[in-house]
């Protein structure tokens, strides 16, 4: 048993809340996948990799959430006599998420650098540094969460080590965003700054979910943790991806890419009469 999820029995309401949150996450990611596929043609080839990376993130995260939702259903059985869902043979674990972040976070960071128009050697070096910091953050966090039942102290120590990498990564992300925005076209610069604050908000929810055994080790804490994960997932991947695609389209339009100019109204639509 590695996660506090397997320690408790759940009322029908709490059990279903978690089940529904996980299913909602699956739906949001696959719906967004369709959107990214359909809108990629409005993004200039120069930025299209960013949208492609969003597609990869959607499939990867959507699949893992589907697995989490199945696992949740297998990990508890309904007890007729108490009216509660009790732990079953199978144990629930959040560890799958951490492993999945090894793939999704590098994609999220790289797509950011692409819409910031960072290229060549600079792209390679910055992406490598960010990815190494992210992996260090995830691996230390993964090790820490293995101790969440056994030793809260160990959980917090690994969490603190992981946070050092997290801060380093955010520092680089923030510096690059705020250095690039003055040279970006206005309709792209403003959402770009918002992306930074969205990241700060959404990414911080993950360490809060990690620390839940410390703050509230109960079935309520489990529901709060899964709610935090869901809000974090939808914000850091789906909403973030939509904003990145929006920025990519705005940049494409400003650079004269016709399909982007059409959707952003920079070109008169065929068939409309000029006033
Ligand atoms: C951990 C361990 C505790 C300390 C910190 C953590 C940070 C996790 C983050 C996860 C972001 C995940 C994303 C996933 C997208 O698919 C590892 C929980 C700081 C920031 C963006």
GROMACS .gro file of C-alpha atoms and ligand atoms in nm:
model
  296
    1UNK     CA    1   0.000   0.000   0.000
    2UNK     CA    2   0.157   0.323  -0.108
    3UNK     CA    3  -0.119   0.581  -0.114
    4UNK     CA    4  -0.358   0.702   0.156
    5UNK     CA    5  -0.645   0.638  -0.087
    6UNK     CA    6  -0.630   0.268   0.008
    7UNK     CA    7  -0.661   0.330   0.382
    8UNK     CA    8  -1.022   0.445   0.402
    9UNK     CA    9  -1.378   0.342   0.335
   10UNK     CA   10  -1.584   0.591   0.136
   11UNK     CA   11  -1.945   0.701   0.147
   12UNK     CA   12  -2.122   0.658  -0.186
   13UNK     CA   13  -2.102   1.036  -0.240
   14UNK     CA   14  -1.727   1.055  -0.183
   15UNK     CA   15  -1.654   0.744  -0.387
   16UNK     CA   16  -1.860   0.873  -0.679
   17UNK     CA   17  -1.714   1.224  -0.655
   18UNK     CA   18  -1.366   1.083  -0.719
   19UNK     CA   19  -1.493   0.855  -0.995
   20UNK     CA   20  -1.669   1.145  -1.166
   21UNK     CA   21  -1.369   1.377  -1.133
   22UNK     CA   22  -1.144   1.122  -1.301
   23UNK     CA   23  -1.396   1.059  -1.582
   24UNK     CA   24  -1.436   1.432  -1.634
   25UNK     CA   25  -1.060   1.459  -1.673
   26UNK     CA   26  -1.065   1.189  -1.942
   27UNK     CA   27  -1.346   1.365  -2.131
   28UNK     CA   28  -1.180   1.708  -2.116
   29UNK     CA   29  -0.851   1.577  -2.256
   30UNK     CA   30  -1.002   1.382  -2.545
   31UNK     CA   31  -1.240   1.667  -2.636
   32UNK     CA   32  -0.945   1.908  -2.642
   33UNK     CA   33  -0.751   1.661  -2.858
   34UNK     CA   34  -1.016   1.696  -3.131
   35UNK     CA   35  -0.999   2.074  -3.100
   36UNK     CA   36  -0.620   2.080  -3.138
   37UNK     CA   37  -0.634   1.853  -3.442
   38UNK     CA   38  -0.902   2.067  -3.607
   39UNK     CA   39  -0.732   2.401  -3.539
   40UNK     CA   40  -0.376   2.303  -3.626
   41UNK     CA   41  -0.426   2.416  -3.987
   42UNK     CA   42  -0.464   2.776  -3.865
   43UNK     CA   43  -0.119   2.762  -3.707
   44UNK     CA   44   0.179   2.851  -3.928
   45UNK     CA   45   0.423   2.560  -3.982
   46UNK     CA   46   0.675   2.753  -3.773
   47UNK     CA   47   0.461   2.712  -3.459
   48UNK     CA   48   0.269   2.397  -3.547
   49UNK     CA   49   0.491   2.170  -3.339
   50UNK     CA   50   0.345   2.345  -3.034
   51UNK     CA   51  -0.006   2.229  -3.126
   52UNK     CA   52   0.124   1.882  -3.212
   53UNK     CA   53   0.279   1.862  -2.865
   54UNK     CA   54  -0.060   1.950  -2.714
   55UNK     CA   55  -0.208   1.653  -2.902
   56UNK     CA   56   0.055   1.423  -2.751
   57UNK     CA   57  -0.015   1.560  -2.403
   58UNK     CA   58  -0.391   1.506  -2.449
   59UNK     CA   59  -0.353   1.143  -2.554
   60UNK     CA   60  -0.096   1.068  -2.286
   61UNK     CA   61  -0.283   1.237  -2.000
   62UNK     CA   62  -0.627   1.122  -2.119
   63UNK     CA   63  -0.507   0.762  -2.127
   64UNK     CA   64  -0.351   0.773  -1.782
   65UNK     CA   65  -0.667   0.927  -1.636
   66UNK     CA   66  -0.874   0.655  -1.797
   67UNK     CA   67  -0.646   0.404  -1.623
   68UNK     CA   68  -0.680   0.590  -1.291
   69UNK     CA   69  -1.056   0.587  -1.321
   70UNK     CA   70  -1.062   0.210  -1.387
   71UNK     CA   71  -0.820   0.151  -1.104
   72UNK     CA   72  -1.037   0.352  -0.865
   73UNK     CA   73  -1.336   0.133  -0.956
   74UNK     CA   74  -1.138  -0.188  -0.901
   75UNK     CA   75  -0.980  -0.071  -0.578
   76UNK     CA   76  -1.304  -0.052  -0.377
   77UNK     CA   77  -1.608  -0.273  -0.337
   78UNK     CA   78  -1.949  -0.179  -0.211
   79UNK     CA   79  -2.031  -0.319   0.130
   80UNK     CA   80  -2.406  -0.386   0.158
   81UNK     CA   81  -2.410  -0.395   0.536
   82UNK     CA   82  -2.232  -0.064   0.598
   83UNK     CA   83  -2.335   0.118   0.280
   84UNK     CA   84  -1.970   0.218   0.227
   85UNK     CA   85  -1.708   0.141  -0.039
   86UNK     CA   86  -1.430  -0.061   0.130
   87UNK     CA   87  -1.074  -0.118   0.001
   88UNK     CA   88  -1.056  -0.427  -0.223
   89UNK     CA   89  -0.771  -0.654  -0.337
   90UNK     CA   90  -0.643  -0.404  -0.592
   91UNK     CA   91  -0.474  -0.096  -0.446
   92UNK     CA   92  -0.512   0.256  -0.578
   93UNK     CA   93  -0.196   0.452  -0.650
   94UNK     CA   94  -0.121   0.803  -0.774
   95UNK     CA   95   0.227   0.689  -0.878
   96UNK     CA   96   0.114   0.643  -1.240
   97UNK     CA   97   0.060   1.016  -1.263
   98UNK     CA   98   0.418   1.095  -1.172
   99UNK     CA   99   0.553   0.862  -1.436
  100UNK     CA  100   0.319   1.019  -1.691
  101UNK     CA  101   0.455   1.366  -1.607
  102UNK     CA  102   0.797   1.248  -1.727
  103UNK     CA  103   0.642   1.266  -2.076
  104UNK     CA  104   0.385   1.543  -2.048
  105UNK     CA  105   0.593   1.809  -1.868
  106UNK     CA  106   0.876   1.807  -2.129
  107UNK     CA  107   0.606   1.849  -2.399
  108UNK     CA  108   0.441   2.137  -2.210
  109UNK     CA  109   0.773   2.315  -2.158
  110UNK     CA  110   0.888   2.267  -2.517
  111UNK     CA  111   0.565   2.399  -2.665
  112UNK     CA  112   0.608   2.711  -2.453
  113UNK     CA  113   0.957   2.768  -2.592
  114UNK     CA  114   0.826   2.719  -2.946
  115UNK     CA  115   0.560   2.989  -2.919
  116UNK     CA  116   0.818   3.214  -2.753
  117UNK     CA  117   1.003   3.173  -3.083
  118UNK     CA  118   1.315   3.035  -2.915
  119UNK     CA  119   1.507   2.845  -3.183
  120UNK     CA  120   1.824   2.655  -3.270
  121UNK     CA  121   2.087   2.603  -3.007
  122UNK     CA  122   1.906   2.823  -2.756
  123UNK     CA  123   1.597   2.602  -2.787
  124UNK     CA  124   1.802   2.288  -2.742
  125UNK     CA  125   1.991   2.417  -2.438
  126UNK     CA  126   1.694   2.578  -2.263
  127UNK     CA  127   1.467   2.278  -2.327
  128UNK     CA  128   1.735   2.038  -2.199
  129UNK     CA  129   1.789   2.238  -1.879
  130UNK     CA  130   1.415   2.267  -1.814
  131UNK     CA  131   1.351   1.899  -1.884
  132UNK     CA  132   1.634   1.788  -1.655
  133UNK     CA  133   1.502   2.010  -1.376
  134UNK     CA  134   1.149   1.876  -1.433
  135UNK     CA  135   1.266   1.514  -1.427
  136UNK     CA  136   1.460   1.576  -1.107
  137UNK     CA  137   1.147   1.734  -0.957
  138UNK     CA  138   0.928   1.440  -1.062
  139UNK     CA  139   1.167   1.161  -0.958
  140UNK     CA  140   1.224   1.306  -0.611
  141UNK     CA  141   0.846   1.360  -0.577
  142UNK     CA  142   0.781   1.004  -0.693
  143UNK     CA  143   1.016   0.865  -0.430
  144UNK     CA  144   0.858   1.089  -0.165
  145UNK     CA  145   0.502   0.979  -0.234
  146UNK     CA  146   0.603   0.615  -0.175
  147UNK     CA  147   0.643   0.712   0.193
  148UNK     CA  148   0.315   0.892   0.244
  149UNK     CA  149   0.175   0.621   0.472
  150UNK     CA  150   0.498   0.508   0.634
  151UNK     CA  151   0.661   0.838   0.721
  152UNK     CA  152   0.522   1.189   0.677
  153UNK     CA  153   0.866   1.332   0.759
  154UNK     CA  154   1.023   1.146   0.467
  155UNK     CA  155   0.736   1.259   0.242
  156UNK     CA  156   0.801   1.621   0.334
  157UNK     CA  157   1.180   1.599   0.297
  158UNK     CA  158   1.155   1.459  -0.056
  159UNK     CA  159   0.884   1.716  -0.127
  160UNK     CA  160   1.119   1.995  -0.017
  161UNK     CA  161   1.401   1.863  -0.239
  162UNK     CA  162   1.159   1.839  -0.530
  163UNK     CA  163   1.046   2.200  -0.466
  164UNK     CA  164   1.402   2.327  -0.516
  165UNK     CA  165   1.396   2.191  -0.874
  166UNK     CA  166   1.042   2.326  -0.917
  167UNK     CA  167   1.152   2.680  -0.822
  168UNK     CA  168   1.455   2.661  -1.055
  169UNK     CA  169   1.232   2.554  -1.342
  170UNK     CA  170   0.977   2.830  -1.276
  171UNK     CA  171   1.254   3.086  -1.254
  172UNK     CA  172   1.377   3.000  -1.604
  173UNK     CA  173   1.022   2.985  -1.744
  174UNK     CA  174   0.935   3.327  -1.594
  175UNK     CA  175   1.258   3.489  -1.713
  176UNK     CA  176   1.211   3.362  -2.067
  177UNK     CA  177   0.844   3.466  -2.087
  178UNK     CA  178   0.896   3.819  -1.953
  179UNK     CA  179   1.208   3.869  -2.164
  180UNK     CA  180   1.024   3.767  -2.484
  181UNK     CA  181   0.690   3.950  -2.444
  182UNK     CA  182   0.810   4.307  -2.526
  183UNK     CA  183   0.904   4.189  -2.878
  184UNK     CA  184   0.585   3.990  -2.934
  185UNK     CA  185   0.282   4.125  -3.125
  186UNK     CA  186   0.038   4.275  -2.870
  187UNK     CA  187  -0.244   4.016  -2.920
  188UNK     CA  188   0.008   3.741  -2.838
  189UNK     CA  189   0.202   3.917  -2.562
  190UNK     CA  190  -0.089   3.967  -2.326
  191UNK     CA  191  -0.206   3.601  -2.327
  192UNK     CA  192   0.160   3.497  -2.300
  193UNK     CA  193   0.194   3.679  -1.966
  194UNK     CA  194  -0.132   3.519  -1.854
  195UNK     CA  195   0.013   3.178  -1.941
  196UNK     CA  196   0.284   3.240  -1.684
  197UNK     CA  197   0.031   3.309  -1.408
  198UNK     CA  198  -0.181   3.014  -1.518
  199UNK     CA  199   0.126   2.792  -1.485
  200UNK     CA  200   0.210   2.929  -1.141
  201UNK     CA  201  -0.146   2.863  -1.024
  202UNK     CA  202  -0.200   2.523  -1.183
  203UNK     CA  203   0.145   2.374  -1.120
  204UNK     CA  204   0.132   2.470  -0.752
  205UNK     CA  205  -0.180   2.258  -0.705
  206UNK     CA  206   0.029   1.943  -0.762
  207UNK     CA  207   0.255   1.989  -0.456
  208UNK     CA  208  -0.059   2.068  -0.253
  209UNK     CA  209  -0.213   1.738  -0.366
  210UNK     CA  210   0.117   1.566  -0.283
  211UNK     CA  211   0.110   1.707   0.070
  212UNK     CA  212  -0.250   1.607   0.138
  213UNK     CA  213  -0.156   1.316   0.371
  214UNK     CA  214   0.013   1.581   0.586
  215UNK     CA  215  -0.276   1.831   0.578
  216UNK     CA  216  -0.577   1.598   0.588
  217UNK     CA  217  -0.529   1.220   0.597
  218UNK     CA  218  -0.895   1.115   0.568
  219UNK     CA  219  -1.149   1.020   0.305
  220UNK     CA  220  -1.231   1.393   0.274
  221UNK     CA  221  -0.862   1.461   0.213
  222UNK     CA  222  -0.866   1.200  -0.064
  223UNK     CA  223  -1.158   1.372  -0.237
  224UNK     CA  224  -0.984   1.710  -0.202
  225UNK     CA  225  -0.663   1.562  -0.341
  226UNK     CA  226  -0.834   1.416  -0.648
  227UNK     CA  227  -1.020   1.746  -0.699
  228UNK     CA  228  -0.688   1.935  -0.684
  229UNK     CA  229  -0.537   1.693  -0.936
  230UNK     CA  230  -0.833   1.738  -1.172
  231UNK     CA  231  -0.832   2.119  -1.157
  232UNK     CA  232  -0.454   2.113  -1.202
  233UNK     CA  233  -0.476   1.873  -1.499
  234UNK     CA  234  -0.745   2.065  -1.684
  235UNK     CA  235  -0.571   2.400  -1.621
  236UNK     CA  236  -0.210   2.300  -1.685
  237UNK     CA  237  -0.278   2.094  -1.997
  238UNK     CA  238  -0.616   2.171  -2.156
  239UNK     CA  239  -0.656   2.545  -2.081
  240UNK     CA  240  -0.281   2.597  -2.117
  241UNK     CA  241  -0.286   2.416  -2.453
  242UNK     CA  242  -0.577   2.631  -2.573
  243UNK     CA  243  -0.388   2.947  -2.477
  244UNK     CA  244  -0.069   2.825  -2.645
  245UNK     CA  245  -0.263   2.750  -2.965
  246UNK     CA  246  -0.429   3.092  -2.946
  247UNK     CA  247  -0.088   3.259  -2.911
  248UNK     CA  248   0.049   3.050  -3.198
  249UNK     CA  249  -0.242   3.159  -3.421
  250UNK     CA  250  -0.197   3.526  -3.325
  251UNK     CA  251   0.174   3.509  -3.403
  252UNK     CA  252   0.104   3.327  -3.730
  253UNK     CA  253  -0.146   3.598  -3.830
  254UNK     CA  254   0.094   3.879  -3.742
  255UNK     CA  255   0.355   3.711  -3.963
  256UNK     CA  256   0.115   3.696  -4.259
  257UNK     CA  257   0.006   3.330  -4.252
  258UNK     CA  258  -0.322   3.350  -4.439
  259UNK     CA  259  -0.538   3.086  -4.264
  260UNK     CA  260  -0.446   3.248  -3.930
  261UNK     CA  261  -0.527   3.594  -4.067
  262UNK     CA  262  -0.870   3.466  -4.170
  263UNK     CA  263  -0.962   3.330  -3.827
  264UNK     CA  264  -0.826   3.634  -3.644
  265UNK     CA  265  -1.016   3.872  -3.876
  266UNK     CA  266  -0.703   4.036  -4.010
  267UNK     CA  267  -0.818   3.954  -4.363
  268UNK     CA  268  -1.163   4.041  -4.502
  269UNK     CA  269  -1.366   3.720  -4.529
  270UNK     CA  270  -1.460   3.611  -4.878
  271UNK     CA  271  -1.824   3.701  -4.945
  272UNK     CA  272  -1.844   3.984  -4.691
  273UNK     CA  273  -1.924   4.326  -4.830
  274UNK     CA  274  -1.695   4.608  -4.726
  275UNK     CA  275  -1.893   4.883  -4.555
  276LIG     C1  276   0.576   1.716  -0.672
  276LIG     C2  277   0.640   1.670  -0.540
  276LIG     C3  278   0.627   1.771  -0.432
  276LIG     C4  279   0.693   1.901  -0.466
  276LIG     C5  280   0.661   1.945  -0.604
  276LIG     C6  281   0.602   1.863  -0.697
  276LIG     C7  282   0.561   1.927  -0.824
  276LIG     C8  283   0.485   1.877  -0.920
  276LIG     C9  284   0.444   1.948  -1.039
  276LIG    C10  285   0.376   1.874  -1.131
  276LIG    C11  286   0.328   1.925  -1.254
  276LIG    C12  287   0.265   1.842  -1.337
  276LIG    C13  288   0.214   1.876  -1.464
  276LIG    C14  289   0.164   1.772  -1.535
  276LIG    C15  290   0.117   1.780  -1.665
  276LIG     O1  291   0.086   1.683  -1.726
  276LIG    C16  292   0.642   1.629  -0.779
  276LIG    C17  293   0.428   1.686  -0.661
  276LIG    C18  294   0.697   2.089  -0.634
  276LIG    C19  295   0.473   2.090  -1.057
  276LIG    C20  296   0.217   2.014  -1.516
   0.00000   0.00000   0.00000
